Amino acid sequence: MNYQVEIYTMSMVWNPVSDQVLLMNRPNHKGFPGYIAPGGKVEFPESIVDGAIREVREETGLLAKQITYKGLDEFCDPEQGLRYMVFNYLVTSYEGELLTDPPEGELVWVSLKQALELPMQDWFAERFPRFFNSGTFERSVVWEKSSGRTLQETFRTYRD
């Protein structure tokens, strides 16, 4: 069977000194409205981690200096023949200045404890704590776009 694979990254930028995370407030017309971490599509043939670093730079102006792989979220839709993979990273050291006119939405530093009080997509709120758990995670969902039903879900964590 022919199928398409789309590879994306999401990077949580965290300042461990102030215990704040950098989130984007995406407007409705950009899709996935509400607060979300920087990320986007990996360009061929760049590596996945290089794609994550590039996306953070493009969307925030910051250069990720310390970046740690946290896990994989993948979604498969057999009807469309689509596998959508999101590689998640935690950025704990960076340099540069925030963009004054960011392309994906307003950038906001928010306390880690208050972040989940902000309006955000359910899937992002569910993923959010995983950036800060020890080890890595792997989540695979088979879903049917036409009905919106989850057909199968697997979730595993791997500890350091």
mmCIF file of C-alpha atoms in Angstrom:
data_model
loop_
_atom_site.group_PDB
_atom_site.id
_atom_site.type_symbol
_atom_site.label_atom_id
_atom_site.label_comp_id
_atom_site.label_asym_id
_atom_site.label_seq_id
_atom_site.Cartn_x
_atom_site.Cartn_y
_atom_site.Cartn_z
ATOM 1 C CA MET A 1 0.000 0.000 0.000
ATOM 2 C CA ASN A 2 1.249 3.474 -0.841
ATOM 3 C CA TYR A 3 1.230 5.968 1.977
ATOM 4 C CA GLN A 4 2.584 9.395 2.722
ATOM 5 C CA VAL A 5 4.797 10.305 5.706
ATOM 6 C CA GLU A 6 4.893 13.868 7.017
ATOM 7 C CA ILE A 7 7.557 14.722 9.604
ATOM 8 C CA TYR A 8 7.198 17.625 12.030
ATOM 9 C CA THR A 9 8.883 18.869 15.181
ATOM 10 C CA MET A 10 7.682 20.631 18.303
ATOM 11 C CA SER A 11 10.148 22.247 20.706
ATOM 12 C CA MET A 12 9.310 23.469 24.192
ATOM 13 C CA VAL A 13 11.648 26.354 25.051
ATOM 14 C CA TRP A 14 12.147 26.426 28.837
ATOM 15 C CA ASN A 15 14.119 28.814 30.990
ATOM 16 C CA PRO A 16 15.056 26.647 34.002
ATOM 17 C CA VAL A 17 16.218 29.688 36.016
ATOM 18 C CA SER A 18 12.885 31.558 35.826
ATOM 19 C CA ASP A 19 10.866 28.344 35.357
ATOM 20 C CA GLN A 20 9.089 29.866 32.368
ATOM 21 C CA VAL A 21 8.223 28.439 28.959
ATOM 22 C CA LEU A 22 7.986 30.313 25.674
ATOM 23 C CA LEU A 23 4.639 29.785 23.943
ATOM 24 C CA MET A 24 3.050 31.235 20.817
ATOM 25 C CA ASN A 25 -0.520 32.470 20.842
ATOM 26 C CA ARG A 26 -1.576 31.290 17.381
ATOM 27 C CA PRO A 27 -4.490 33.127 15.772
ATOM 28 C CA ASN A 28 -7.444 31.197 14.327
ATOM 29 C CA HIS A 29 -6.433 31.790 10.695
ATOM 30 C CA LYS A 30 -3.098 29.954 11.257
ATOM 31 C CA GLY A 31 -4.800 26.727 12.384
ATOM 32 C CA PHE A 32 -4.381 25.162 15.837
ATOM 33 C CA PRO A 33 -5.427 28.409 17.583
ATOM 34 C CA GLY A 34 -4.392 29.052 21.169
ATOM 35 C CA TYR A 35 -1.072 28.651 22.930
ATOM 36 C CA ILE A 36 1.407 26.184 21.485
ATOM 37 C CA ALA A 37 5.158 25.510 21.401
ATOM 38 C CA PRO A 38 7.233 26.358 18.313
ATOM 39 C CA GLY A 39 7.479 23.732 15.621
ATOM 40 C CA GLY A 40 6.800 22.812 12.048
ATOM 41 C CA LYS A 41 7.614 20.624 9.099
ATOM 42 C CA VAL A 42 11.070 19.093 8.627
ATOM 43 C CA GLU A 43 12.470 19.986 5.215
ATOM 44 C CA PHE A 44 14.089 17.259 3.106
ATOM 45 C CA PRO A 45 16.950 16.324 3.495
ATOM 46 C CA GLU A 46 17.654 18.107 6.823
ATOM 47 C CA SER A 47 17.936 16.007 9.961
ATOM 48 C CA ILE A 48 15.001 16.020 12.343
ATOM 49 C CA VAL A 49 16.911 17.809 15.121
ATOM 50 C CA ASP A 50 18.201 20.395 12.619
ATOM 51 C CA GLY A 51 14.577 20.944 11.578
ATOM 52 C CA ALA A 52 13.621 21.505 15.218
ATOM 53 C CA ILE A 53 16.436 24.033 15.693
ATOM 54 C CA ARG A 54 15.499 25.833 12.453
ATOM 55 C CA GLU A 55 11.810 26.020 13.393
ATOM 56 C CA VAL A 56 12.614 27.509 16.813
ATOM 57 C CA ARG A 57 14.819 30.115 15.102
ATOM 58 C CA GLU A 58 12.240 30.961 12.411
ATOM 59 C CA GLU A 59 9.314 31.228 14.815
ATOM 60 C CA THR A 60 10.995 32.870 17.824
ATOM 61 C CA GLY A 61 14.356 34.345 16.779
ATOM 62 C CA LEU A 62 16.164 32.179 19.364
ATOM 63 C CA LEU A 63 18.984 29.772 18.534
ATOM 64 C CA ALA A 64 18.619 26.512 20.491
ATOM 65 C CA LYS A 65 21.955 25.656 22.110
ATOM 66 C CA GLN A 66 20.894 22.729 24.329
ATOM 67 C CA ILE A 67 18.130 20.558 22.887
ATOM 68 C CA THR A 68 16.970 17.184 24.211
ATOM 69 C CA TYR A 69 14.789 14.637 22.430
ATOM 70 C CA LYS A 70 11.655 13.938 24.509
ATOM 71 C CA GLY A 71 9.508 11.685 22.370
ATOM 72 C CA LEU A 72 7.403 10.883 19.352
ATOM 73 C CA ASP A 73 3.727 11.462 18.635
ATOM 74 C CA GLU A 74 2.480 9.765 15.483
ATOM 75 C CA PHE A 75 -0.951 9.695 13.928
ATOM 76 C CA CYS A 76 -1.953 7.317 11.148
ATOM 77 C CA ASP A 77 -5.069 7.600 9.014
ATOM 78 C CA PRO A 78 -5.542 4.449 6.899
ATOM 79 C CA GLU A 79 -8.267 6.131 4.805
ATOM 80 C CA GLN A 80 -5.853 8.835 3.647
ATOM 81 C CA GLY A 81 -2.752 6.635 3.671
ATOM 82 C CA LEU A 82 -1.107 9.220 5.924
ATOM 83 C CA ARG A 83 1.411 8.854 8.766
ATOM 84 C CA TYR A 84 2.001 12.165 10.572
ATOM 85 C CA MET A 85 5.035 12.081 12.908
ATOM 86 C CA VAL A 86 5.894 14.801 15.443
ATOM 87 C CA PHE A 87 9.317 14.639 17.098
ATOM 88 C CA ASN A 88 9.267 16.540 20.410
ATOM 89 C CA TYR A 89 12.230 18.353 21.966
ATOM 90 C CA LEU A 90 12.994 20.369 25.104
ATOM 91 C CA VAL A 91 15.232 23.418 24.653
ATOM 92 C CA THR A 92 16.955 24.432 27.913
ATOM 93 C CA SER A 93 19.669 26.768 26.618
ATOM 94 C CA TYR A 94 19.366 29.331 23.840
ATOM 95 C CA GLU A 95 20.699 32.667 22.669
ATOM 96 C CA GLY A 96 19.357 35.595 20.712
ATOM 97 C CA GLU A 97 16.484 38.032 20.927
ATOM 98 C CA LEU A 98 12.790 37.293 20.473
ATOM 99 C CA LEU A 99 11.298 38.405 17.176
ATOM 100 C CA THR A 100 9.278 41.610 17.404
ATOM 101 C CA ASP A 101 6.859 40.455 14.688
ATOM 102 C CA PRO A 102 6.817 36.622 14.857
ATOM 103 C CA PRO A 103 5.258 34.825 11.868
ATOM 104 C CA GLU A 104 3.127 32.288 13.775
ATOM 105 C CA GLY A 105 1.663 34.374 16.603
ATOM 106 C CA GLU A 106 2.493 36.464 19.649
ATOM 107 C CA LEU A 107 5.361 35.090 21.776
ATOM 108 C CA VAL A 108 4.790 34.964 25.526
ATOM 109 C CA TRP A 109 6.983 33.808 28.422
ATOM 110 C CA VAL A 110 4.709 32.173 30.980
ATOM 111 C CA SER A 111 5.281 30.430 34.283
ATOM 112 C CA LEU A 112 5.465 26.657 33.919
ATOM 113 C CA LYS A 113 2.842 26.347 36.673
ATOM 114 C CA GLN A 114 0.412 28.708 34.889
ATOM 115 C CA ALA A 115 0.917 27.520 31.309
ATOM 116 C CA LEU A 116 -1.890 24.943 31.339
ATOM 117 C CA GLU A 117 -4.370 27.645 32.407
ATOM 118 C CA LEU A 118 -3.986 29.287 28.989
ATOM 119 C CA PRO A 119 -6.353 28.411 26.130
ATOM 120 C CA MET A 120 -4.784 25.662 24.017
ATOM 121 C CA GLN A 121 -5.703 22.669 21.898
ATOM 122 C CA ASP A 122 -6.559 19.556 23.945
ATOM 123 C CA TRP A 123 -3.815 17.531 22.253
ATOM 124 C CA PHE A 124 -1.208 20.134 23.218
ATOM 125 C CA ALA A 125 -2.397 20.305 26.834
ATOM 126 C CA GLU A 126 -2.110 16.505 26.992
ATOM 127 C CA ARG A 127 1.416 16.554 25.512
ATOM 128 C CA PHE A 128 2.669 19.522 27.569
ATOM 129 C CA PRO A 129 3.748 17.656 30.761
ATOM 130 C CA ARG A 130 5.670 15.072 28.738
ATOM 131 C CA PHE A 131 8.329 17.649 27.870
ATOM 132 C CA PHE A 132 9.262 17.813 31.567
ATOM 133 C CA ASN A 133 9.006 14.128 32.553
ATOM 134 C CA SER A 134 12.206 12.125 32.807
ATOM 135 C CA GLY A 135 12.989 9.821 29.903
ATOM 136 C CA THR A 136 11.181 9.743 26.585
ATOM 137 C CA PHE A 137 7.731 8.812 25.332
ATOM 138 C CA GLU A 138 6.170 7.245 22.278
ATOM 139 C CA ARG A 139 2.526 7.659 21.336
ATOM 140 C CA SER A 140 0.935 6.146 18.260
ATOM 141 C CA VAL A 141 -2.667 6.751 17.265
ATOM 142 C CA VAL A 142 -4.565 5.181 14.385
ATOM 143 C CA TRP A 143 -7.584 7.306 13.612
ATOM 144 C CA GLU A 144 -10.216 7.692 10.990
ATOM 145 C CA LYS A 145 -10.515 11.269 9.769
ATOM 146 C CA SER A 146 -13.943 10.749 8.202
ATOM 147 C CA SER A 147 -15.540 9.683 11.489
ATOM 148 C CA GLY A 148 -13.114 11.366 13.890
ATOM 149 C CA ARG A 149 -12.744 8.044 15.735
ATOM 150 C CA THR A 150 -9.600 6.683 17.316
ATOM 151 C CA LEU A 151 -9.221 3.079 16.165
ATOM 152 C CA GLN A 152 -6.118 2.188 18.179
ATOM 153 C CA GLU A 153 -3.738 3.946 20.554
ATOM 154 C CA THR A 154 -0.405 2.883 22.011
ATOM 155 C CA PHE A 155 1.499 4.892 24.619
ATOM 156 C CA ARG A 156 4.845 3.994 26.162
ATOM 157 C CA THR A 157 7.360 5.813 28.318
ATOM 158 C CA TYR A 158 11.033 4.993 28.499
ATOM 159 C CA ARG A 159 12.914 6.111 31.606
ATOM 160 C CA ASP A 160 16.536 7.205 31.775
#
